[in-house]
Short mmCIF file of C-alpha atoms in Angstrom, two decimals:
data_model
loop_
_atom_site.label_atom_id
_atom_site.label_comp_id
_atom_site.label_asym_id
_atom_site.label_seq_id
_atom_site.Cartn_x
_atom_site.Cartn_y
_atom_site.Cartn_z
CA MET A 11 -10.12 22.88 16.95
CA ALA A 12 -6.97 21.09 15.93
CA LEU A 13 -3.92 20.03 17.83
CA VAL A 14 -0.35 20.69 16.44
CA PHE A 15 2.81 19.10 17.58
CA ASP A 16 6.29 18.42 16.09
CA ILE A 17 8.20 15.14 16.35
CA THR A 18 11.96 14.93 15.79
CA GLY A 19 14.68 12.36 16.49
CA GLU A 20 18.22 11.14 15.54
CA TYR A 21 16.81 8.57 13.16
CA ALA A 22 13.42 7.30 11.78
CA MET A 23 12.55 4.25 9.88
CA PHE A 24 9.05 3.82 8.56
CA ARG A 25 9.18 0.62 6.62
CA LYS A 26 7.31 0.46 3.28
CA PHE A 27 4.61 -2.24 3.67
CA TYR A 28 5.26 -3.55 0.11
CA THR A 29 8.97 -4.20 0.64
CA THR A 30 10.26 -7.74 1.30
CA THR A 31 13.93 -8.63 2.09
CA SER A 32 15.20 -5.10 2.70
CA SER A 33 13.59 -2.56 4.86
CA ALA A 34 13.10 0.64 2.85
CA SER A 35 11.56 3.58 4.58
CA TYR A 36 9.00 6.32 3.71
CA PRO A 37 10.55 9.76 4.09
CA PHE A 38 7.61 10.68 6.46
CA PRO A 39 5.58 8.64 9.10
CA PRO A 40 2.56 7.10 7.39
CA PRO A 41 -0.94 7.76 8.90
CA THR A 42 -0.68 4.24 10.65
CA ALA A 43 2.50 5.15 12.35
CA VAL A 44 1.21 8.52 13.55
CA GLY A 45 -1.94 6.55 14.81
CA GLY A 46 0.32 4.40 16.89
CA LEU A 47 2.28 7.39 18.21
CA ILE A 48 -0.75 9.12 19.36
CA ALA A 49 -1.93 5.97 21.17
CA ALA A 50 1.44 5.62 22.77
CA ILE A 51 1.29 9.29 24.09
CA ILE A 52 -2.02 8.83 25.83
CA GLY A 53 -1.48 5.37 26.82
CA VAL A 54 -4.01 3.32 24.91
CA GLU A 55 -2.94 -0.41 25.25
CA ASN A 56 -2.75 -2.72 22.30
CA LYS A 57 -3.68 -5.75 24.43
CA SER A 58 -0.83 -7.80 22.93
CA GLU A 59 -0.71 -9.76 26.19
CA ASN A 60 -3.82 -11.63 24.73
CA LYS A 61 -2.60 -11.99 21.29
CA ALA A 62 0.86 -10.72 20.07
CA HIS A 63 -0.37 -9.15 16.84
CA LEU A 64 -3.38 -7.23 18.51
CA ALA A 65 -3.58 -3.36 17.90
CA SER A 66 -6.62 -2.55 19.99
CA TYR A 67 -5.73 1.05 20.21
CA TRP A 68 -7.42 1.52 16.81
CA GLU A 69 -10.65 1.55 18.56
CA SER A 70 -9.76 4.93 19.99
CA LEU A 71 -8.57 6.38 16.76
CA TYR A 72 -11.76 5.94 14.72
CA GLY A 73 -13.50 9.27 13.97
CA ASN A 74 -10.32 11.29 14.00
CA ARG A 75 -8.19 12.72 11.13
CA ILE A 76 -4.68 14.00 10.70
CA ALA A 77 -2.33 15.94 8.45
CA ILE A 78 1.38 15.48 8.09
CA SER A 79 4.07 17.94 7.10
CA ILE A 80 7.87 17.22 6.47
CA LEU A 81 9.77 19.99 8.17
CA SER A 82 13.48 18.97 7.35
CA PRO A 83 15.19 18.00 4.22
CA THR A 84 15.17 14.24 3.82
CA GLN A 85 18.71 12.70 4.50
CA TRP A 86 18.95 8.94 3.96
CA PHE A 87 21.33 6.68 6.11
CA THR A 88 21.57 3.01 5.01
CA THR A 89 23.10 0.38 7.11
CA SER A 90 22.74 -3.36 7.95
CA ILE A 91 21.37 -4.67 11.17
CA ASN A 92 22.34 -8.13 12.70
CA LEU A 93 19.16 -9.75 13.83
CA TRP A 94 18.71 -13.00 15.73
CA ASN A 95 17.05 -15.70 13.63
CA ASN A 96 14.48 -17.08 16.04
CA LYS A 97 12.27 -18.54 13.36
CA ASP A 98 14.77 -21.05 12.04
CA PRO A 99 18.12 -20.87 13.89
CA LYS A 100 19.22 -24.14 12.13
CA LYS A 101 19.71 -22.15 8.91
CA GLY A 102 21.89 -19.55 10.71
CA ILE A 103 21.83 -17.77 14.05
CA HIS A 104 21.74 -14.38 12.50
CA ASN A 105 19.95 -12.58 9.71
CA ILE A 106 21.56 -9.53 8.35
CA ILE A 107 18.97 -7.10 7.02
CA LYS A 108 19.62 -3.83 5.13
CA HIS A 109 17.78 -0.87 6.69
CA GLN A 110 17.12 2.57 5.21
CA PHE A 111 16.76 5.28 7.86
CA VAL A 112 15.78 8.85 7.70
CA LYS A 113 18.64 10.97 9.42
CA ARG A 114 17.67 13.86 11.95
CA PRO A 115 13.96 13.98 10.77
CA LYS A 116 11.39 16.55 11.78
CA TYR A 117 7.69 16.34 11.13
CA ARG A 118 4.66 18.26 12.08
CA ILE A 119 1.51 16.51 12.92
CA TYR A 120 -2.06 17.97 13.02
CA VAL A 121 -4.86 16.24 14.80
CA GLU A 122 -8.61 16.83 14.63
CA GLY A 123 -11.41 14.88 16.24
CA PRO A 124 -12.61 13.61 19.68
CA ILE A 125 -9.30 12.28 20.67
CA GLU A 126 -7.96 15.85 21.12
CA GLU A 127 -9.45 16.17 24.53
CA ARG A 128 -7.42 13.16 25.76
CA LEU A 129 -4.27 14.19 23.78
CA LYS A 130 -3.98 17.79 24.64
CA PRO A 131 -2.95 17.50 28.36
CA PHE A 132 -0.19 15.10 27.54
CA LEU A 133 1.17 17.56 24.82
CA GLU A 134 0.89 20.56 27.04
CA GLU A 135 2.71 18.86 29.89
CA GLY A 136 5.27 17.19 27.72
CA ARG A 137 4.59 13.65 29.02
CA PHE A 138 3.55 10.45 27.62
CA VAL A 139 2.51 6.81 28.83
CA PHE A 140 4.35 4.64 26.51
CA THR A 141 7.71 5.54 24.86
CA PRO A 142 7.08 7.31 21.48
CA TYR A 143 9.25 6.33 18.71
CA LEU A 144 9.71 7.00 14.98
CA GLY A 145 8.87 3.73 13.35
CA THR A 146 11.26 1.48 15.17
CA ALA A 147 11.79 0.81 18.88
CA TYR A 148 15.41 2.11 18.58
CA SER A 149 14.33 5.31 17.05
CA PHE A 150 13.00 7.51 19.88
CA ALA A 151 10.88 10.56 19.26
CA ASN A 152 10.96 13.94 20.84
CA ILE A 153 7.73 15.69 20.99
CA HIS A 154 7.10 19.49 21.04
CA TYR A 155 3.72 20.90 21.42
CA ILE A 156 2.92 23.80 19.07
CA GLY A 157 -0.64 24.77 20.09
CA SER A 158 -4.44 24.38 19.53
CA PHE A 159 -5.91 26.29 16.54
CA ASN A 160 -9.20 26.82 14.94
CA PRO A 161 -8.90 25.57 11.33
CA LEU A 162 -9.87 28.24 8.82
CA LYS A 163 -11.18 27.47 5.36
CA ILE A 164 -8.86 28.71 2.56
CA GLU A 165 -10.89 30.74 0.13
CA ASP A 166 -8.08 32.03 -1.97
CA ASP A 167 -7.60 30.91 -5.59
CA GLU A 168 -4.13 29.47 -4.79
CA ALA A 169 -2.48 28.11 -1.68
CA ARG A 170 0.99 26.71 -0.74
CA ILE A 171 0.03 23.35 0.91
CA LYS A 172 2.73 22.21 3.40
CA SER A 173 1.23 18.88 4.20
CA ILE A 174 1.04 15.64 2.13
CA ILE A 175 -1.92 15.61 -0.12
CA PRO A 176 -4.29 12.67 -0.98
CA ALA A 177 -4.05 12.13 -4.70
CA ASP A 178 -7.70 11.01 -5.10
CA ILE A 179 -8.95 14.56 -4.25
CA LYS A 180 -7.40 15.75 -7.51
CA PRO A 181 -5.46 18.72 -6.50
CA LYS A 182 -4.60 21.16 -9.36
CA ILE A 183 -0.89 21.38 -8.72
CA ASN A 184 1.11 24.23 -10.21
CA LEU A 185 4.15 22.34 -11.12
CA LYS A 186 5.99 25.47 -12.34
CA LYS A 187 5.84 27.05 -8.77
CA THR A 188 6.16 23.79 -7.00
CA HIS A 189 9.38 22.76 -8.65
CA GLY A 190 8.64 19.03 -8.19
CA ILE A 191 6.60 16.54 -6.33
CA PHE A 192 6.80 12.90 -5.25
CA LYS A 193 4.11 10.32 -5.15
CA ASP A 194 3.80 7.18 -3.10
CA ILE A 195 1.31 4.77 -1.64
CA VAL A 196 1.00 4.82 2.18
CA PRO A 197 -1.01 2.59 4.66
CA LEU A 198 -3.95 4.75 6.02
CA GLN A 199 -5.43 2.64 8.66
CA MET A 200 -5.39 -0.96 10.26
CA ASP A 201 -7.91 -2.96 12.14
CA THR A 202 -7.60 -4.15 15.68
CA GLU A 203 -5.61 -7.16 14.56
CA ARG A 204 -3.12 -5.01 12.67
CA GLY A 205 -4.55 -5.94 9.20
CA LEU A 206 -4.26 -3.17 6.62
CA THR A 207 -7.77 -2.04 5.78
CA LYS A 208 -6.98 0.88 3.55
CA SER A 209 -4.06 2.47 1.78
CA LEU A 210 -3.75 5.80 0.14
CA SER A 211 -1.91 7.45 -2.75
CA VAL A 212 -0.34 10.77 -1.78
CA PHE A 213 1.75 13.62 -3.10
CA TYR A 214 4.53 15.30 -1.12
CA PRO A 215 6.81 18.10 -2.04
CA ALA A 216 10.21 17.65 -3.43
CA ASN A 217 11.23 20.89 -1.76
CA ILE A 218 9.81 21.26 1.81
CA ASP A 219 10.39 25.06 1.83
CA THR A 220 8.38 25.47 -1.39
CA GLY A 221 5.48 23.09 -0.44
CA ILE A 222 2.88 22.20 -3.02
CA PHE A 223 1.13 25.11 -4.83
CA VAL A 224 -2.44 24.13 -5.72
CA ASP A 225 -4.97 26.26 -7.71
CA ASN A 226 -8.03 24.68 -6.22
CA PRO A 227 -7.54 24.86 -2.29
CA GLU A 228 -11.11 25.24 -1.54
CA GLU A 229 -12.32 22.28 -3.59
CA ILE A 230 -9.89 19.92 -1.97
CA GLY A 231 -10.70 21.16 1.59
CA GLY A 232 -7.53 23.22 2.31
CA VAL A 233 -7.44 24.89 5.66
CA LEU A 234 -5.17 27.26 7.59
CA VAL A 235 -4.09 25.82 10.90
CA GLY A 236 -1.92 28.41 12.67
CA ASN A 237 0.39 29.63 10.05
CA ASP A 238 0.19 26.37 7.96
CA GLU A 239 -1.97 25.78 4.95
CA ILE A 240 -2.77 21.90 4.93
CA VAL A 241 -5.07 19.40 3.59
CA TRP A 242 -6.58 16.75 5.92
CA LEU A 243 -6.09 12.98 5.21
CA PRO A 244 -9.29 10.95 5.10
CA GLU A 245 -10.79 10.23 8.58
CA TRP A 246 -9.96 7.06 10.26
CA SER A 247 -13.31 5.23 9.98
CA ARG A 248 -14.59 1.97 11.45
CA LYS A 249 -15.66 0.84 8.05
CA PRO A 250 -13.30 2.40 5.52
CA SER A 251 -14.60 2.81 1.95
CA GLY A 252 -12.83 1.61 -1.00
#
């Protein structure tokens, strides 16, 4: 089975890991952010009381996989945030950092794996243990449970994939029907000390209503979950390849 839920909010900011002085955002939550969101909902602690950088919740995420769809057109909002300079206050009390936010985002998350059993009752009852947010602590997330579905293998010669697609599985994209795609590199997973262990190159549609038309859905593992044709991202594994 696969669990499906939507996340929305007023703002989201998923900082690109390769940015430096400014905080540029992905238009969708990268897999690492979704992992943290799932752990927050079911209440898996990161054990930061022992070391501030720990992310022990990753132990509970290994063996699961997800898919991510963008449900609302991407609207950008850029502003500067005045932060306290705690590292070196002698150089200045404040640091003014430019932030790029996604305005009124809506995403659909698909989850498959052993964590479903723990996650499902929280989604059904509309509750969570730790506050879920969209990338930053001041971007609160609303969660709406869609349901639990049996993924069905797509056997057609063509499919309109609504989720982001890993580039390395070599999808045969029909650009004429798709009307445009974007490509980016996202962090796939981390270790329990918050170190990036694997990143992933992905395609996502320029037009969310169109999706991405592919001519080899069966080859790339396309499945029908509810009414959505999606492709799973690689499973979170304890020893990622590559």
